Coordinates of C-alpha atoms and ligand atoms in Angstrom, one line a residue:
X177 CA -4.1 1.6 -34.2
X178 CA -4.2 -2.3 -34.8
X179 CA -2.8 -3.6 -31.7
X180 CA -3.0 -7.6 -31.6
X181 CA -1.9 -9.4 -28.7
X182 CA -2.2 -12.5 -30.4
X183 CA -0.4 -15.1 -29.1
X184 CA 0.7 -14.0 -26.0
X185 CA -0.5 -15.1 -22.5
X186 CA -1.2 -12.4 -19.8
X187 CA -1.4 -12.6 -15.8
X188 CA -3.4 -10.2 -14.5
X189 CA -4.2 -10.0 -10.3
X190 CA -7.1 -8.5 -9.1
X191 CA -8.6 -9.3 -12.5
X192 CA -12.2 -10.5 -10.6
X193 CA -14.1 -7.0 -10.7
X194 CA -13.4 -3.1 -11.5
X195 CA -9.8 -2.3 -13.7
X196 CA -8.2 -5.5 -13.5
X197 CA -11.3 -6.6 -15.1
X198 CA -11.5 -4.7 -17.4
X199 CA -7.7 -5.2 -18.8
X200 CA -8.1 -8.7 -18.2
X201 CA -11.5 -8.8 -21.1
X202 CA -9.6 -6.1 -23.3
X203 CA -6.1 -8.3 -23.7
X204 CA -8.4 -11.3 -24.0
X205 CA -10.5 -9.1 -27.1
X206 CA -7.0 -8.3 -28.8
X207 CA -5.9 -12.0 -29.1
X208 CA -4.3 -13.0 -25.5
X209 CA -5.1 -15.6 -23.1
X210 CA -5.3 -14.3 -19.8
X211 CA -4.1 -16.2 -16.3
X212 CA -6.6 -13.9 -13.6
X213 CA -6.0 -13.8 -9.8
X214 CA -7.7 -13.1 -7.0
X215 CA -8.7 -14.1 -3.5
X216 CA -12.4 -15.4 -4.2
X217 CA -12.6 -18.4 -6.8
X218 CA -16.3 -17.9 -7.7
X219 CA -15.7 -14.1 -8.6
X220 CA -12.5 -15.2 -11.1
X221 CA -15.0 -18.0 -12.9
X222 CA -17.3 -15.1 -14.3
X223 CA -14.2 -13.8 -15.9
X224 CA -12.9 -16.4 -16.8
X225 CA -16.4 -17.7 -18.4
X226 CA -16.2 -14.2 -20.0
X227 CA -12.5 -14.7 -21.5
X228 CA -13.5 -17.9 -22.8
X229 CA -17.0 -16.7 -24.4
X230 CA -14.2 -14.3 -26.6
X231 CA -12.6 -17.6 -27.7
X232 CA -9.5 -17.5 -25.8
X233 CA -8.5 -19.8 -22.9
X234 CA -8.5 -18.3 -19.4
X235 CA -6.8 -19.7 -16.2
X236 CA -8.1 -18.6 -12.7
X237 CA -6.3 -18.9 -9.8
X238 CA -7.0 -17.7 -6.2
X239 CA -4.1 -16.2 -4.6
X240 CA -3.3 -13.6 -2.0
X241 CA -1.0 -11.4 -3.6
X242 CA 0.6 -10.6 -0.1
X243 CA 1.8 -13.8 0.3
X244 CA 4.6 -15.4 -0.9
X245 CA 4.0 -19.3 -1.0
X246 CA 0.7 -17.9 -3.0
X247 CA 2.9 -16.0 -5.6
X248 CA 4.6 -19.3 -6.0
X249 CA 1.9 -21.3 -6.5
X250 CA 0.8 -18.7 -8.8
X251 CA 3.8 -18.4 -11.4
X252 CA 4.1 -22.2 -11.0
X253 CA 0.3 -22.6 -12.4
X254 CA 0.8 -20.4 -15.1
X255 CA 3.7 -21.9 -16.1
X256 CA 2.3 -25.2 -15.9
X257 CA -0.9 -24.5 -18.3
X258 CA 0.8 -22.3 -20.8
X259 CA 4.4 -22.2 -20.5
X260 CA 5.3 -18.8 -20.3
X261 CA 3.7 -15.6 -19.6
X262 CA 4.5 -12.4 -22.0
X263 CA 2.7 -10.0 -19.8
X264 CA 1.9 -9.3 -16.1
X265 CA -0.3 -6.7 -15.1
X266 CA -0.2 -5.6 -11.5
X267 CA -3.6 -4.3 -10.5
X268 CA -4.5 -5.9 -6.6
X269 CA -4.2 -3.3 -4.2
X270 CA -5.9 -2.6 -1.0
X271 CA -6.2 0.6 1.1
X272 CA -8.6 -0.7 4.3
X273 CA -8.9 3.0 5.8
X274 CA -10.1 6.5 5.2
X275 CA -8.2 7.6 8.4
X276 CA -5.5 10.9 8.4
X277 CA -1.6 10.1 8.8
X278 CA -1.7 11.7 12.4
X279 CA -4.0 8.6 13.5
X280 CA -3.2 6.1 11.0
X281 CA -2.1 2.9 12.8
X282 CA 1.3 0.1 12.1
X283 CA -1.8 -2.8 11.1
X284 CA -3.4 -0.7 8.2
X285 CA 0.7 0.2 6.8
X286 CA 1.1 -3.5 7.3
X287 CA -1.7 -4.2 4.9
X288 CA -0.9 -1.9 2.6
X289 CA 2.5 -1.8 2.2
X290 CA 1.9 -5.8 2.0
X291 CA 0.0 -5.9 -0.9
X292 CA 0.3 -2.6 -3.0
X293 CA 4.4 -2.7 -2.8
X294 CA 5.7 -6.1 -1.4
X295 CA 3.6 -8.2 -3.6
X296 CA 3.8 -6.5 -6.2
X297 CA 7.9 -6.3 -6.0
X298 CA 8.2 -10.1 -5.1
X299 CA 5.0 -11.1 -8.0
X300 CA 7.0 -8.9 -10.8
X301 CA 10.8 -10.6 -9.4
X302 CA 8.8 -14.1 -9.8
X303 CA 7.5 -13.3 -13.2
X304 CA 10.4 -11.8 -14.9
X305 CA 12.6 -15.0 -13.9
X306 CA 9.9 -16.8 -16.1
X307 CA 10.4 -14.2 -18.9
X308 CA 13.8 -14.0 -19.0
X309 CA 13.8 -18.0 -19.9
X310 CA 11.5 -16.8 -23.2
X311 CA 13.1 -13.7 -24.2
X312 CA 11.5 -10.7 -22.4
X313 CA 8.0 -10.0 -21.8
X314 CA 6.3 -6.7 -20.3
X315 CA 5.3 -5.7 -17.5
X316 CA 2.6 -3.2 -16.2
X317 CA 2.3 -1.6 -12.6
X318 CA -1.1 -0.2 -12.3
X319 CA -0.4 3.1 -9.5
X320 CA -2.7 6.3 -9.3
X321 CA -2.3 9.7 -9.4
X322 CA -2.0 9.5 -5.7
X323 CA 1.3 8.2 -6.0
X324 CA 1.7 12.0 -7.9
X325 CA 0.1 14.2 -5.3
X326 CA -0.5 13.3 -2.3
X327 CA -4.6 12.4 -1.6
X328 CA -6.9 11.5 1.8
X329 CA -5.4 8.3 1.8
X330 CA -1.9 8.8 3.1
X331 CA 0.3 5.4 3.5
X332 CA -1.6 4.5 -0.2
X333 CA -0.3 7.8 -1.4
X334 CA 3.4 6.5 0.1
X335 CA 2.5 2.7 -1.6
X336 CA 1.7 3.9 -4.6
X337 CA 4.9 6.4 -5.0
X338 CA 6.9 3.1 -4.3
X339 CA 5.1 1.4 -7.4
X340 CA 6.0 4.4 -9.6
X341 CA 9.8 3.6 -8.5
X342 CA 9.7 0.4 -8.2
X343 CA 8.9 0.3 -12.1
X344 CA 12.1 2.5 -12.6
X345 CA 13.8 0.1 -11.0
X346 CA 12.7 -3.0 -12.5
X347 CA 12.4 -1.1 -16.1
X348 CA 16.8 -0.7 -15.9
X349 CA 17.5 -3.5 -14.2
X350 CA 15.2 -5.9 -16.8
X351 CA 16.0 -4.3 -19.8
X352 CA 18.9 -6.8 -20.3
X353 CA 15.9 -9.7 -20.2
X354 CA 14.3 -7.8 -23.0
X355 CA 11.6 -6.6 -20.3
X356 CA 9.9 -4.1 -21.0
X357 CA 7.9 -2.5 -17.1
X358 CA 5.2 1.3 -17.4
X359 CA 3.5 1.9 -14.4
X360 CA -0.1 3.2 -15.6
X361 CA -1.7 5.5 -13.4
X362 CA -5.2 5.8 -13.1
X363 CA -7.5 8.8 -11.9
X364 CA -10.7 8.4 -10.1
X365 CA -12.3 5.4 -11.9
X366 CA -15.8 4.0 -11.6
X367 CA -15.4 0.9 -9.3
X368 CA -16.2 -0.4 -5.9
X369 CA -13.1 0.4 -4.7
X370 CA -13.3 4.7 -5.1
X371 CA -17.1 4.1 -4.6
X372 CA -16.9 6.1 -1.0
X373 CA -15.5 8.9 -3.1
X374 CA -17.0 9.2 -6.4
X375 CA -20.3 8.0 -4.8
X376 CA -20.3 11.3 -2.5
X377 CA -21.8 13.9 -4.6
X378 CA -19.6 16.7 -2.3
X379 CA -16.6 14.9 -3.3
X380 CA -17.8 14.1 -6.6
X381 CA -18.7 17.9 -7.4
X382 CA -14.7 18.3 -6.2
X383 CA -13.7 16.2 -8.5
X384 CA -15.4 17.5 -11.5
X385 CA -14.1 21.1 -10.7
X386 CA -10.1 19.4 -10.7
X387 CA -11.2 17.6 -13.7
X388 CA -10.5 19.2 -17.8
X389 CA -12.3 16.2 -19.3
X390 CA -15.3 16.5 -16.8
X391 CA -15.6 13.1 -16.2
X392 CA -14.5 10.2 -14.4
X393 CA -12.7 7.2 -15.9
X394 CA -14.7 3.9 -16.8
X395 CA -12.4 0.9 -16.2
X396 CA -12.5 0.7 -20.0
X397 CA -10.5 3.9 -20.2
X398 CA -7.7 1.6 -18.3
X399 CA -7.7 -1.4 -20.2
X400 CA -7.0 0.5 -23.3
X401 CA -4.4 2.3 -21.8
X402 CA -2.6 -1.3 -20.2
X403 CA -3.4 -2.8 -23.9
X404 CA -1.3 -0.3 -25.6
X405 CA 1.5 -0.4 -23.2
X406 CA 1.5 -4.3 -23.3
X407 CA 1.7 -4.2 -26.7
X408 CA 4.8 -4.1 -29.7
X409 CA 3.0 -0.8 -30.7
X410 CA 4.7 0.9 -27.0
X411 CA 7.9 -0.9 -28.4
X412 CA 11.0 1.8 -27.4
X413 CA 8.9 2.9 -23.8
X414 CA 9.9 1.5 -20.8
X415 CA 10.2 2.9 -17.4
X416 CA 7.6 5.5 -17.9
X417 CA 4.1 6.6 -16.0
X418 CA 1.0 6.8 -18.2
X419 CA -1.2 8.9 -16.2
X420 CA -5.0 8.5 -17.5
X421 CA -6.5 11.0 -15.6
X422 CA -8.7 13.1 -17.4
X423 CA -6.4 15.9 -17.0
X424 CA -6.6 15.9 -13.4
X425 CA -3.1 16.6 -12.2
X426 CA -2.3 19.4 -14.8
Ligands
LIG81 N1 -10.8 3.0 -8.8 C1 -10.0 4.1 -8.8 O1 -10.5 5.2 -8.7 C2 -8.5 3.9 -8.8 C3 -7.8 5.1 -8.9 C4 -6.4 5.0 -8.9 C5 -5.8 3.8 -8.9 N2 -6.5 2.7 -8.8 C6 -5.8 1.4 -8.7 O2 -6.4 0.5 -9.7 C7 -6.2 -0.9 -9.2 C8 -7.5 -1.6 -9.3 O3 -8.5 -0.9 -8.5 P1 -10.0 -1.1 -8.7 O4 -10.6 0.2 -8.5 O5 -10.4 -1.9 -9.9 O6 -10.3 -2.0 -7.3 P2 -11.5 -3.1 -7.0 O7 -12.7 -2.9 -7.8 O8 -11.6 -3.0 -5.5 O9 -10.8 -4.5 -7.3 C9 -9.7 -4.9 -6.6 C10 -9.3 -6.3 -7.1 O10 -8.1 -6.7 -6.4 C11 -8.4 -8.0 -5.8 N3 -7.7 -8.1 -4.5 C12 -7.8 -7.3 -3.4 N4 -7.0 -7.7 -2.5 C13 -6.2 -8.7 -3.0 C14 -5.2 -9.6 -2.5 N5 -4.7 -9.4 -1.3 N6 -4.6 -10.5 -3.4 C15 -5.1 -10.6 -4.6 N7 -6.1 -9.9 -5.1 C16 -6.7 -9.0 -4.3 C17 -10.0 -8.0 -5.6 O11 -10.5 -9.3 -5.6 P3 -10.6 -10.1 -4.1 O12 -11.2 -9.1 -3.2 O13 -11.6 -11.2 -4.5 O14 -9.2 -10.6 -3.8 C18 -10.4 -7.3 -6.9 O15 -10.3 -8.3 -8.0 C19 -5.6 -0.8 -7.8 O16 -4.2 -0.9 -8.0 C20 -5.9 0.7 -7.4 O17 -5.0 1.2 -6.5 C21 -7.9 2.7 -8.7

């Protein structure tokens, strides 16, 4: 498929390392420019030097995506360099413990819930106030299969179930603003973040046995996935779950 993107500006959080990345270079390669967030500014200016090596314009911004006055100051940035912004990819997440659901503690749900759902709900509310000024736009809610069935990491599991309706949500109420919101779902990728898993060759070996394709995902695998769904080509789709998983929850 020729997918272009030309034209359109894309805001992409956790865009310094790993998926967000990854989407962030891929929308930049089919014609976008690309506003990336984060928390550390030196990790955003290798992207951002990346995006602009490609030819296209890239605007880093730190921002905690837990915090409101930083979502503001976020969208208001954005506007103020491009305008508008035709996409929104929400990628930051966080899950700061390995521990069971019988011991897991009110701080680490805090965290979570803070970042993976809340910021996400409030970034996404922000956003599509901007898009509905232009038209519409589209928006993408990166989840995980975990959000499916549940996995080791139980309050993510809960977070990420609350993306995957939160995008039903925001996919029938938006329509109307000629918004377009997928949540893509991701299986066990190659990044820092699932390191403590796919870096375990027990779990790793578990994995591969749950796994058709035999393989885990590259980041790459993501950004095509978040390309198509940003793009006119996934036109007459909206509040669906694009689950790139190798096959894994079959
Ligand atoms: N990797 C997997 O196997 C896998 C599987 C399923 C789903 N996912 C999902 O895919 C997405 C990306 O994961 P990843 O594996 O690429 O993770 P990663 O490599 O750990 O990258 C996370 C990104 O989010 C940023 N970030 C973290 N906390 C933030 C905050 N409070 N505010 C703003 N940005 C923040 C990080 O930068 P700073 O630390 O500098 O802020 C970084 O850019 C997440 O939604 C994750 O749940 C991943």
């Amino acid at each position: 498929m020729d997918i272009s993107l030309k034209g359109k500006v894309a805001l992409v959080t956790g865009a310094s390392r790993g998926i967000g990345r990854a989407i962030a270079l891929e929308m930049a390669k089919s014609g976008a420019d690309v506003v990336l967030a984060s928390r550390k500014a030196a990790d955003l200016e290798k992207v951002a030097d990346e995006i602009k090596a490609l030819g296209r314009k890239a605007l880093p911004v730190t921002a905690h995506i837990g915090r409101t006055e930083d979502i503001a100051n976020l969208v208001a940035k954005a506007k103020e360099e491009f305008g508008r912004i035709n996409i929104l990819v929400n990628n930051a997440a966080t899950n700061p413990t390995m521990e069971s659901a019988i011991d897991i503690g009110e701080r680490a749900w805090d965290s979570i819930m803070n970042l993976n759902l809340k910021g996400l709900f409030f970034l996404s509310q922000a956003v599509a106030r901007v898009m509905k000024e232009h038209g519409g736009g589209v928006i993408i809610n990166i989840s995980s299969i975990a959000g499916v069935t549940p996995d080791i990491l139980p309050i993510y599991s809960v977070s990420k179930a609350g993306v995957n309706m939160a995008t039903k949500v925001m996919a029938q109420q938006w329509a109307v603003y000629g918004i377009r919101v997928n949540t893509l779902s991701p299986g066990q990728t190659r990044t820092q973040f699932s390191q403590a898993l796919w870096g375990n060759p027990d779990i790793y070996k578990v994995i591969m046995d749950r796994t058709p394709l035999k393989r885990i995902a590259e980041p790459e695998d993501m950004a095509q996935a978040a390309v198509f769904l940003a793009s006119d080509k996934s036109g007459f789709i909206t509040g669906q779950n694009l689950i790139v998983d190798g096959g894994m929850t079959i």
